[in-house]
Amino acid sequence: MAQDDGGPASPGLNEDLKITDVAVPTASPQPSPSANTQPPTEPSPATLGAEEEDDDDPPPPPKPAPKLCGVCNTQPGKYKCPRPGCAMPYCSIPCHKSHKENHPPDPPPPPPPTSQPPSQTNTTPSQPNDPYKILLDHAHVFQGLIKKYPSLPSALDAIQSQTLPPPPSTTPSFLQGNNTRKRKEPPWSKDVGLRKGANALKKARTDPSDTGDGVREFCDAVLYLLSLDGDKDGPGKDKGGPRPLAERAVKEVGEEVRREERRVLEGLLREEEGV
């Protein structure tokens, strides 16, 4: 086969062409419109206003600079003195030690409030020469009598009740007319109460039952203990105090009771003899 002059040689018919070696431009796939795709929304006026307000807020004030150490005056103070009324800042342990050594002493604590002495009007003066103290010191004696005579407390209460003023009467006055005419008793007074108490004591001591025995032993114990207390003071003791008066009163009551007992015994003896 003849070739054209001056022209490039063309491939022969027997040569194979490789289609894969030729780059064929391909079109990029276009995204298909979707039903869920929404157009971009514009910011609302409220959002724009909030952003503008945020932009208009002033910046926060800067934090105050820490106080310098009160000892070295170079480093910022990290701690404070724990003593009350000081609170000086310091930066390190050496500065704290230096401040502690040069710290003025703490003020003295306030004195505790002094208790006022009790007023003399509200307190009863002490009685060093109490005539009945010896009875309290020998309370075991009377406790033994109460165990021996169980009816003794009620008998003593009955005697004491005679020394007290009578309770107010609940009977109407117009019903008391006949009774008041029959018995005219003097108005109650301290002397009247003592006289009634002495009579009740006489009656209780002459009781022949166990209750009378308990009352008699009780009176004997009181007289004996008071006599012991009088012997401690000696013969030169002043006789005008409250204790001698109480002793004399007890002795007088005891003598009167003994006389009454003697009269009762004499009357009983005369009745037995038929006199």
PDB file of C-alpha atoms in Angstrom, residues 8-238:
ATOM      1  CA  PRO A   8       2.153  11.173   9.244  1.00  0.00           C
ATOM      2  CA  ALA A   9       1.900   7.547   9.047  1.00  0.00           C
ATOM      3  CA  SER A  10      -1.560   6.265   9.920  1.00  0.00           C
ATOM      4  CA  PRO A  11      -1.950   3.038  11.691  1.00  0.00           C
ATOM      5  CA  GLY A  12      -2.566   0.044   9.689  1.00  0.00           C
ATOM      6  CA  LEU A  13      -5.801  -1.806   9.506  1.00  0.00           C
ATOM      7  CA  ASN A  14      -4.372  -4.735  11.397  1.00  0.00           C
ATOM      8  CA  GLU A  15      -3.442  -2.708  14.506  1.00  0.00           C
ATOM      9  CA  ASP A  16      -5.995  -2.820  17.362  1.00  0.00           C
ATOM     10  CA  LEU A  17      -7.147   0.311  19.061  1.00  0.00           C
ATOM     11  CA  LYS A  18      -7.463   0.270  22.926  1.00  0.00           C
ATOM     12  CA  ILE A  19     -10.563   2.171  23.821  1.00  0.00           C
ATOM     13  CA  THR A  20      -9.717   1.986  27.514  1.00  0.00           C
ATOM     14  CA  ASP A  21      -6.623   4.096  26.985  1.00  0.00           C
ATOM     15  CA  VAL A  22      -8.705   7.040  25.840  1.00  0.00           C
ATOM     16  CA  ALA A  23     -10.050   9.198  28.676  1.00  0.00           C
ATOM     17  CA  VAL A  24     -13.670   9.920  28.079  1.00  0.00           C
ATOM     18  CA  PRO A  25     -14.954  12.878  30.048  1.00  0.00           C
ATOM     19  CA  THR A  26     -17.965  11.982  32.146  1.00  0.00           C
ATOM     20  CA  ALA A  27     -20.466  14.402  33.563  1.00  0.00           C
ATOM     21  CA  SER A  28     -20.663  14.560  37.404  1.00  0.00           C
ATOM     22  CA  PRO A  29     -24.040  13.479  38.771  1.00  0.00           C
ATOM     23  CA  GLN A  30     -26.246  16.360  39.829  1.00  0.00           C
ATOM     24  CA  PRO A  31     -28.006  16.067  43.161  1.00  0.00           C
ATOM     25  CA  SER A  32     -31.615  15.444  42.618  1.00  0.00           C
ATOM     26  CA  PRO A  33     -33.941  17.804  44.407  1.00  0.00           C
ATOM     27  CA  SER A  34     -35.360  16.176  47.534  1.00  0.00           C
ATOM     28  CA  ALA A  35     -38.611  16.862  49.198  1.00  0.00           C
ATOM     29  CA  ASN A  36     -36.876  17.264  52.649  1.00  0.00           C
ATOM     30  CA  THR A  37     -34.473  19.893  51.466  1.00  0.00           C
ATOM     31  CA  GLN A  38     -35.605  23.324  52.774  1.00  0.00           C
ATOM     32  CA  PRO A  39     -34.312  26.661  51.715  1.00  0.00           C
ATOM     33  CA  PRO A  40     -32.078  28.467  54.249  1.00  0.00           C
ATOM     34  CA  THR A  41     -34.129  30.411  56.806  1.00  0.00           C
ATOM     35  CA  GLU A  42     -33.344  33.970  57.706  1.00  0.00           C
ATOM     36  CA  PRO A  43     -32.819  34.908  61.409  1.00  0.00           C
ATOM     37  CA  SER A  44     -35.916  36.264  63.117  1.00  0.00           C
ATOM     38  CA  PRO A  45     -36.032  39.835  64.456  1.00  0.00           C
ATOM     39  CA  ALA A  46     -36.150  38.516  68.043  1.00  0.00           C
ATOM     40  CA  THR A  47     -32.944  36.557  67.532  1.00  0.00           C
ATOM     41  CA  LEU A  48     -31.274  39.565  65.951  1.00  0.00           C
ATOM     42  CA  GLY A  49     -32.397  41.734  68.880  1.00  0.00           C
ATOM     43  CA  ALA A  50     -31.026  39.253  71.436  1.00  0.00           C
ATOM     44  CA  GLU A  51     -27.697  39.139  69.655  1.00  0.00           C
ATOM     45  CA  GLU A  52     -27.589  42.920  69.555  1.00  0.00           C
ATOM     46  CA  GLU A  53     -28.384  43.079  73.288  1.00  0.00           C
ATOM     47  CA  ASP A  54     -25.629  40.581  74.033  1.00  0.00           C
ATOM     48  CA  ASP A  55     -23.275  42.757  72.094  1.00  0.00           C
ATOM     49  CA  ASP A  56     -24.406  45.841  74.058  1.00  0.00           C
ATOM     50  CA  ASP A  57     -23.844  44.278  77.582  1.00  0.00           C
ATOM     51  CA  PRO A  58     -20.832  45.839  79.293  1.00  0.00           C
ATOM     52  CA  PRO A  59     -17.967  43.515  80.086  1.00  0.00           C
ATOM     53  CA  PRO A  60     -17.738  42.245  83.689  1.00  0.00           C
ATOM     54  CA  PRO A  61     -15.610  44.411  85.973  1.00  0.00           C
ATOM     55  CA  PRO A  62     -12.105  43.172  86.486  1.00  0.00           C
ATOM     56  CA  LYS A  63     -11.347  41.304  89.686  1.00  0.00           C
ATOM     57  CA  PRO A  64      -9.658  43.415  92.345  1.00  0.00           C
ATOM     58  CA  ALA A  65      -5.988  42.853  92.634  1.00  0.00           C
ATOM     59  CA  PRO A  66      -5.042  40.743  95.676  1.00  0.00           C
ATOM     60  CA  LYS A  67      -3.545  42.572  98.604  1.00  0.00           C
ATOM     61  CA  LEU A  68       0.160  42.373  98.991  1.00  0.00           C
ATOM     62  CA  CYS A  69       1.768  40.441 101.785  1.00  0.00           C
ATOM     63  CA  GLY A  70       1.889  42.562 104.926  1.00  0.00           C
ATOM     64  CA  VAL A  71       5.350  41.253 105.785  1.00  0.00           C
ATOM     65  CA  CYS A  72       7.398  41.345 102.563  1.00  0.00           C
ATOM     66  CA  ASN A  73       5.129  43.735 100.585  1.00  0.00           C
ATOM     67  CA  THR A  74       6.169  42.070  97.323  1.00  0.00           C
ATOM     68  CA  GLN A  75       4.054  38.946  96.837  1.00  0.00           C
ATOM     69  CA  PRO A  76       0.252  38.833  96.820  1.00  0.00           C
ATOM     70  CA  GLY A  77      -1.176  37.694 100.107  1.00  0.00           C
ATOM     71  CA  LYS A  78      -2.720  34.215  99.944  1.00  0.00           C
ATOM     72  CA  TYR A  79      -3.636  33.745 103.587  1.00  0.00           C
ATOM     73  CA  LYS A  80      -4.869  35.832 106.499  1.00  0.00           C
ATOM     74  CA  CYS A  81      -3.743  35.963 110.091  1.00  0.00           C
ATOM     75  CA  PRO A  82      -6.106  33.767 112.134  1.00  0.00           C
ATOM     76  CA  ARG A  83      -5.967  35.952 115.228  1.00  0.00           C
ATOM     77  CA  PRO A  84      -9.160  37.905 115.897  1.00  0.00           C
ATOM     78  CA  GLY A  85      -9.003  41.541 114.945  1.00  0.00           C
ATOM     79  CA  CYS A  86      -5.890  41.190 112.751  1.00  0.00           C
ATOM     80  CA  ALA A  87      -6.558  39.377 109.428  1.00  0.00           C
ATOM     81  CA  MET A  88      -3.294  40.673 107.913  1.00  0.00           C
ATOM     82  CA  PRO A  89      -2.488  38.940 104.583  1.00  0.00           C
ATOM     83  CA  TYR A  90       0.713  36.958 104.200  1.00  0.00           C
ATOM     84  CA  CYS A  91       2.115  34.975 101.301  1.00  0.00           C
ATOM     85  CA  SER A  92       4.136  32.135 102.771  1.00  0.00           C
ATOM     86  CA  ILE A  93       5.007  30.269 105.930  1.00  0.00           C
ATOM     87  CA  PRO A  94       8.216  32.262 106.595  1.00  0.00           C
ATOM     88  CA  CYS A  95       6.250  35.500 106.436  1.00  0.00           C
ATOM     89  CA  HIS A  96       3.636  33.995 108.743  1.00  0.00           C
ATOM     90  CA  LYS A  97       6.302  33.004 111.267  1.00  0.00           C
ATOM     91  CA  SER A  98       7.837  36.474 111.131  1.00  0.00           C
ATOM     92  CA  HIS A  99       4.432  38.065 111.638  1.00  0.00           C
ATOM     93  CA  LYS A 100       3.614  35.656 114.468  1.00  0.00           C
ATOM     94  CA  GLU A 101       6.822  36.519 116.312  1.00  0.00           C
ATOM     95  CA  ASN A 102       6.216  40.258 116.010  1.00  0.00           C
ATOM     96  CA  HIS A 103       2.457  40.096 116.565  1.00  0.00           C
ATOM     97  CA  PRO A 104       1.236  42.183 119.514  1.00  0.00           C
ATOM     98  CA  PRO A 105      -0.235  40.165 122.385  1.00  0.00           C
ATOM     99  CA  ASP A 106      -3.914  39.396 122.375  1.00  0.00           C
ATOM    100  CA  PRO A 107      -6.080  41.631 124.547  1.00  0.00           C
ATOM    101  CA  PRO A 108      -6.975  40.086 127.899  1.00  0.00           C
ATOM    102  CA  PRO A 109     -10.390  38.418 127.981  1.00  0.00           C
ATOM    103  CA  PRO A 110     -13.127  40.319 129.764  1.00  0.00           C
ATOM    104  CA  PRO A 111     -13.495  39.341 133.394  1.00  0.00           C
ATOM    105  CA  PRO A 112     -16.414  37.020 134.141  1.00  0.00           C
ATOM    106  CA  PRO A 113     -19.434  38.696 135.663  1.00  0.00           C
ATOM    107  CA  THR A 114     -19.214  38.602 139.399  1.00  0.00           C
ATOM    108  CA  SER A 115     -22.226  37.147 141.125  1.00  0.00           C
ATOM    109  CA  GLN A 116     -23.895  39.620 143.391  1.00  0.00           C
ATOM    110  CA  PRO A 117     -24.155  38.596 147.024  1.00  0.00           C
ATOM    111  CA  PRO A 118     -27.661  37.546 147.937  1.00  0.00           C
ATOM    112  CA  SER A 119     -29.657  40.259 149.562  1.00  0.00           C
ATOM    113  CA  GLN A 120     -30.184  39.928 153.259  1.00  0.00           C
ATOM    114  CA  THR A 121     -33.916  40.470 152.869  1.00  0.00           C
ATOM    115  CA  ASN A 122     -34.402  37.256 150.862  1.00  0.00           C
ATOM    116  CA  THR A 123     -32.187  34.968 152.915  1.00  0.00           C
ATOM    117  CA  THR A 124     -32.736  33.914 156.467  1.00  0.00           C
ATOM    118  CA  PRO A 125     -29.723  34.477 158.712  1.00  0.00           C
ATOM    119  CA  SER A 126     -27.928  31.352 159.752  1.00  0.00           C
ATOM    120  CA  GLN A 127     -28.387  30.232 163.317  1.00  0.00           C
ATOM    121  CA  PRO A 128     -25.165  28.637 164.531  1.00  0.00           C
ATOM    122  CA  ASN A 129     -26.748  27.919 167.946  1.00  0.00           C
ATOM    123  CA  ASP A 130     -29.860  26.183 166.677  1.00  0.00           C
ATOM    124  CA  PRO A 131     -31.343  24.449 169.730  1.00  0.00           C
ATOM    125  CA  TYR A 132     -32.887  21.702 167.603  1.00  0.00           C
ATOM    126  CA  LYS A 133     -29.815  20.833 165.539  1.00  0.00           C
ATOM    127  CA  ILE A 134     -28.939  17.996 167.881  1.00  0.00           C
ATOM    128  CA  LEU A 135     -32.344  16.457 167.142  1.00  0.00           C
ATOM    129  CA  LEU A 136     -31.549  16.452 163.422  1.00  0.00           C
ATOM    130  CA  ASP A 137     -28.143  14.934 164.120  1.00  0.00           C
ATOM    131  CA  HIS A 138     -29.839  12.047 165.955  1.00  0.00           C
ATOM    132  CA  ALA A 139     -32.622  11.475 163.423  1.00  0.00           C
ATOM    133  CA  HIS A 140     -31.875   7.757 163.484  1.00  0.00           C
ATOM    134  CA  VAL A 141     -33.215   7.608 167.047  1.00  0.00           C
ATOM    135  CA  PHE A 142     -36.619   8.878 165.954  1.00  0.00           C
ATOM    136  CA  GLN A 143     -36.604   6.660 162.877  1.00  0.00           C
ATOM    137  CA  GLY A 144     -36.155   3.681 165.175  1.00  0.00           C
ATOM    138  CA  LEU A 145     -39.122   4.818 167.272  1.00  0.00           C
ATOM    139  CA  ILE A 146     -41.296   5.104 164.156  1.00  0.00           C
ATOM    140  CA  LYS A 147     -40.379   1.552 163.145  1.00  0.00           C
ATOM    141  CA  LYS A 148     -41.149   0.347 166.655  1.00  0.00           C
ATOM    142  CA  TYR A 149     -44.443   2.269 166.898  1.00  0.00           C
ATOM    143  CA  PRO A 150     -46.048   2.662 163.432  1.00  0.00           C
ATOM    144  CA  SER A 151     -48.882   4.781 164.891  1.00  0.00           C
ATOM    145  CA  LEU A 152     -46.464   7.373 166.326  1.00  0.00           C
ATOM    146  CA  PRO A 153     -46.444   9.729 163.268  1.00  0.00           C
ATOM    147  CA  SER A 154     -50.230  10.039 163.229  1.00  0.00           C
ATOM    148  CA  ALA A 155     -50.285  10.710 166.987  1.00  0.00           C
ATOM    149  CA  LEU A 156     -47.680  13.465 166.647  1.00  0.00           C
ATOM    150  CA  ASP A 157     -49.601  14.995 163.734  1.00  0.00           C
ATOM    151  CA  ALA A 158     -52.741  15.069 165.861  1.00  0.00           C
ATOM    152  CA  ILE A 159     -50.868  16.882 168.633  1.00  0.00           C
ATOM    153  CA  GLN A 160     -49.440  19.430 166.214  1.00  0.00           C
ATOM    154  CA  SER A 161     -52.836  20.067 164.629  1.00  0.00           C
ATOM    155  CA  GLN A 162     -54.086  21.311 168.012  1.00  0.00           C
ATOM    156  CA  THR A 163     -51.496  24.115 167.938  1.00  0.00           C
ATOM    157  CA  LEU A 164     -52.705  25.407 164.552  1.00  0.00           C
ATOM    158  CA  PRO A 165     -55.627  27.774 163.959  1.00  0.00           C
ATOM    159  CA  PRO A 166     -58.900  25.963 163.257  1.00  0.00           C
ATOM    160  CA  PRO A 167     -59.951  25.667 159.605  1.00  0.00           C
ATOM    161  CA  PRO A 168     -62.707  28.010 158.424  1.00  0.00           C
ATOM    162  CA  SER A 169     -66.146  26.580 158.990  1.00  0.00           C
ATOM    163  CA  THR A 170     -68.277  25.797 155.969  1.00  0.00           C
ATOM    164  CA  THR A 171     -71.536  25.803 157.968  1.00  0.00           C
ATOM    165  CA  PRO A 172     -73.717  28.893 157.384  1.00  0.00           C
ATOM    166  CA  SER A 173     -73.697  31.402 160.217  1.00  0.00           C
ATOM    167  CA  PHE A 174     -77.456  31.150 160.865  1.00  0.00           C
ATOM    168  CA  LEU A 175     -77.021  27.418 161.572  1.00  0.00           C
ATOM    169  CA  GLN A 176     -74.171  28.015 164.023  1.00  0.00           C
ATOM    170  CA  GLY A 177     -76.226  30.158 166.435  1.00  0.00           C
ATOM    171  CA  ASN A 178     -77.195  27.387 168.846  1.00  0.00           C
ATOM    172  CA  ASN A 179     -73.763  25.793 168.795  1.00  0.00           C
ATOM    173  CA  THR A 180     -71.965  29.046 169.526  1.00  0.00           C
ATOM    174  CA  ARG A 181     -74.219  29.692 172.489  1.00  0.00           C
ATOM    175  CA  LYS A 182     -73.475  26.320 174.023  1.00  0.00           C
ATOM    176  CA  ARG A 183     -69.694  26.547 173.658  1.00  0.00           C
ATOM    177  CA  LYS A 184     -67.985  29.872 173.807  1.00  0.00           C
ATOM    178  CA  GLU A 185     -64.371  29.329 172.882  1.00  0.00           C
ATOM    179  CA  PRO A 186     -61.883  32.186 172.936  1.00  0.00           C
ATOM    180  CA  PRO A 187     -60.522  33.304 169.573  1.00  0.00           C
ATOM    181  CA  TRP A 188     -57.444  31.461 168.458  1.00  0.00           C
ATOM    182  CA  SER A 189     -54.060  32.917 169.350  1.00  0.00           C
ATOM    183  CA  LYS A 190     -50.558  31.589 169.742  1.00  0.00           C
ATOM    184  CA  ASP A 191     -51.004  31.063 173.466  1.00  0.00           C
ATOM    185  CA  VAL A 192     -54.315  29.301 172.901  1.00  0.00           C
ATOM    186  CA  GLY A 193     -52.673  27.015 170.347  1.00  0.00           C
ATOM    187  CA  LEU A 194     -49.816  26.154 172.713  1.00  0.00           C
ATOM    188  CA  ARG A 195     -52.262  25.417 175.518  1.00  0.00           C
ATOM    189  CA  LYS A 196     -54.313  23.117 173.283  1.00  0.00           C
ATOM    190  CA  GLY A 197     -51.159  21.394 172.100  1.00  0.00           C
ATOM    191  CA  ALA A 198     -50.020  20.819 175.689  1.00  0.00           C
ATOM    192  CA  ASN A 199     -53.382  19.303 176.574  1.00  0.00           C
ATOM    193  CA  ALA A 200     -53.212  17.024 173.520  1.00  0.00           C
ATOM    194  CA  LEU A 201     -49.699  15.968 174.529  1.00  0.00           C
ATOM    195  CA  LYS A 202     -50.852  15.162 178.060  1.00  0.00           C
ATOM    196  CA  LYS A 203     -53.704  13.086 176.724  1.00  0.00           C
ATOM    197  CA  ALA A 204     -51.413  11.187 174.355  1.00  0.00           C
ATOM    198  CA  ARG A 205     -48.853  10.444 177.080  1.00  0.00           C
ATOM    199  CA  THR A 206     -51.483   9.030 179.396  1.00  0.00           C
ATOM    200  CA  ASP A 207     -52.764   6.696 176.695  1.00  0.00           C
ATOM    201  CA  PRO A 208     -52.149   3.122 177.951  1.00  0.00           C
ATOM    202  CA  SER A 209     -51.913   1.689 174.433  1.00  0.00           C
ATOM    203  CA  ASP A 210     -48.825   1.266 172.267  1.00  0.00           C
ATOM    204  CA  THR A 211     -49.434   4.725 170.831  1.00  0.00           C
ATOM    205  CA  GLY A 212     -49.033   6.234 174.303  1.00  0.00           C
ATOM    206  CA  ASP A 213     -45.824   4.243 174.820  1.00  0.00           C
ATOM    207  CA  GLY A 214     -44.456   5.658 171.575  1.00  0.00           C
ATOM    208  CA  VAL A 215     -45.331   9.236 172.550  1.00  0.00           C
ATOM    209  CA  ARG A 216     -43.710   8.798 175.978  1.00  0.00           C
ATOM    210  CA  GLU A 217     -40.506   7.384 174.503  1.00  0.00           C
ATOM    211  CA  PHE A 218     -40.478  10.176 171.927  1.00  0.00           C
ATOM    212  CA  CYS A 219     -40.707  12.857 174.631  1.00  0.00           C
ATOM    213  CA  ASP A 220     -38.023  11.156 176.719  1.00  0.00           C
ATOM    214  CA  ALA A 221     -35.685  11.043 173.709  1.00  0.00           C
ATOM    215  CA  VAL A 222     -36.236  14.747 172.993  1.00  0.00           C
ATOM    216  CA  LEU A 223     -35.559  15.724 176.617  1.00  0.00           C
ATOM    217  CA  TYR A 224     -32.465  13.530 176.776  1.00  0.00           C
ATOM    218  CA  LEU A 225     -30.938  14.936 173.577  1.00  0.00           C
ATOM    219  CA  LEU A 226     -31.629  18.524 174.590  1.00  0.00           C
ATOM    220  CA  SER A 227     -29.961  17.867 177.923  1.00  0.00           C
ATOM    221  CA  LEU A 228     -26.885  16.569 176.099  1.00  0.00           C
ATOM    222  CA  ASP A 229     -26.772  19.729 173.999  1.00  0.00           C
ATOM    223  CA  GLY A 230     -26.986  21.862 177.153  1.00  0.00           C
ATOM    224  CA  ASP A 231     -24.059  20.051 178.759  1.00  0.00           C
ATOM    225  CA  LYS A 232     -21.789  20.978 175.826  1.00  0.00           C
ATOM    226  CA  ASP A 233     -22.150  24.699 176.546  1.00  0.00           C
ATOM    227  CA  GLY A 234     -21.072  24.418 180.163  1.00  0.00           C
ATOM    228  CA  PRO A 235     -22.526  26.019 183.267  1.00  0.00           C
ATOM    229  CA  GLY A 236     -21.437  29.524 182.310  1.00  0.00           C
ATOM    230  CA  LYS A 237     -23.554  29.675 179.155  1.00  0.00           C
ATOM    231  CA  ASP A 238     -25.944  32.603 178.835  1.00  0.00           C
TER     232      ASP A 238
END
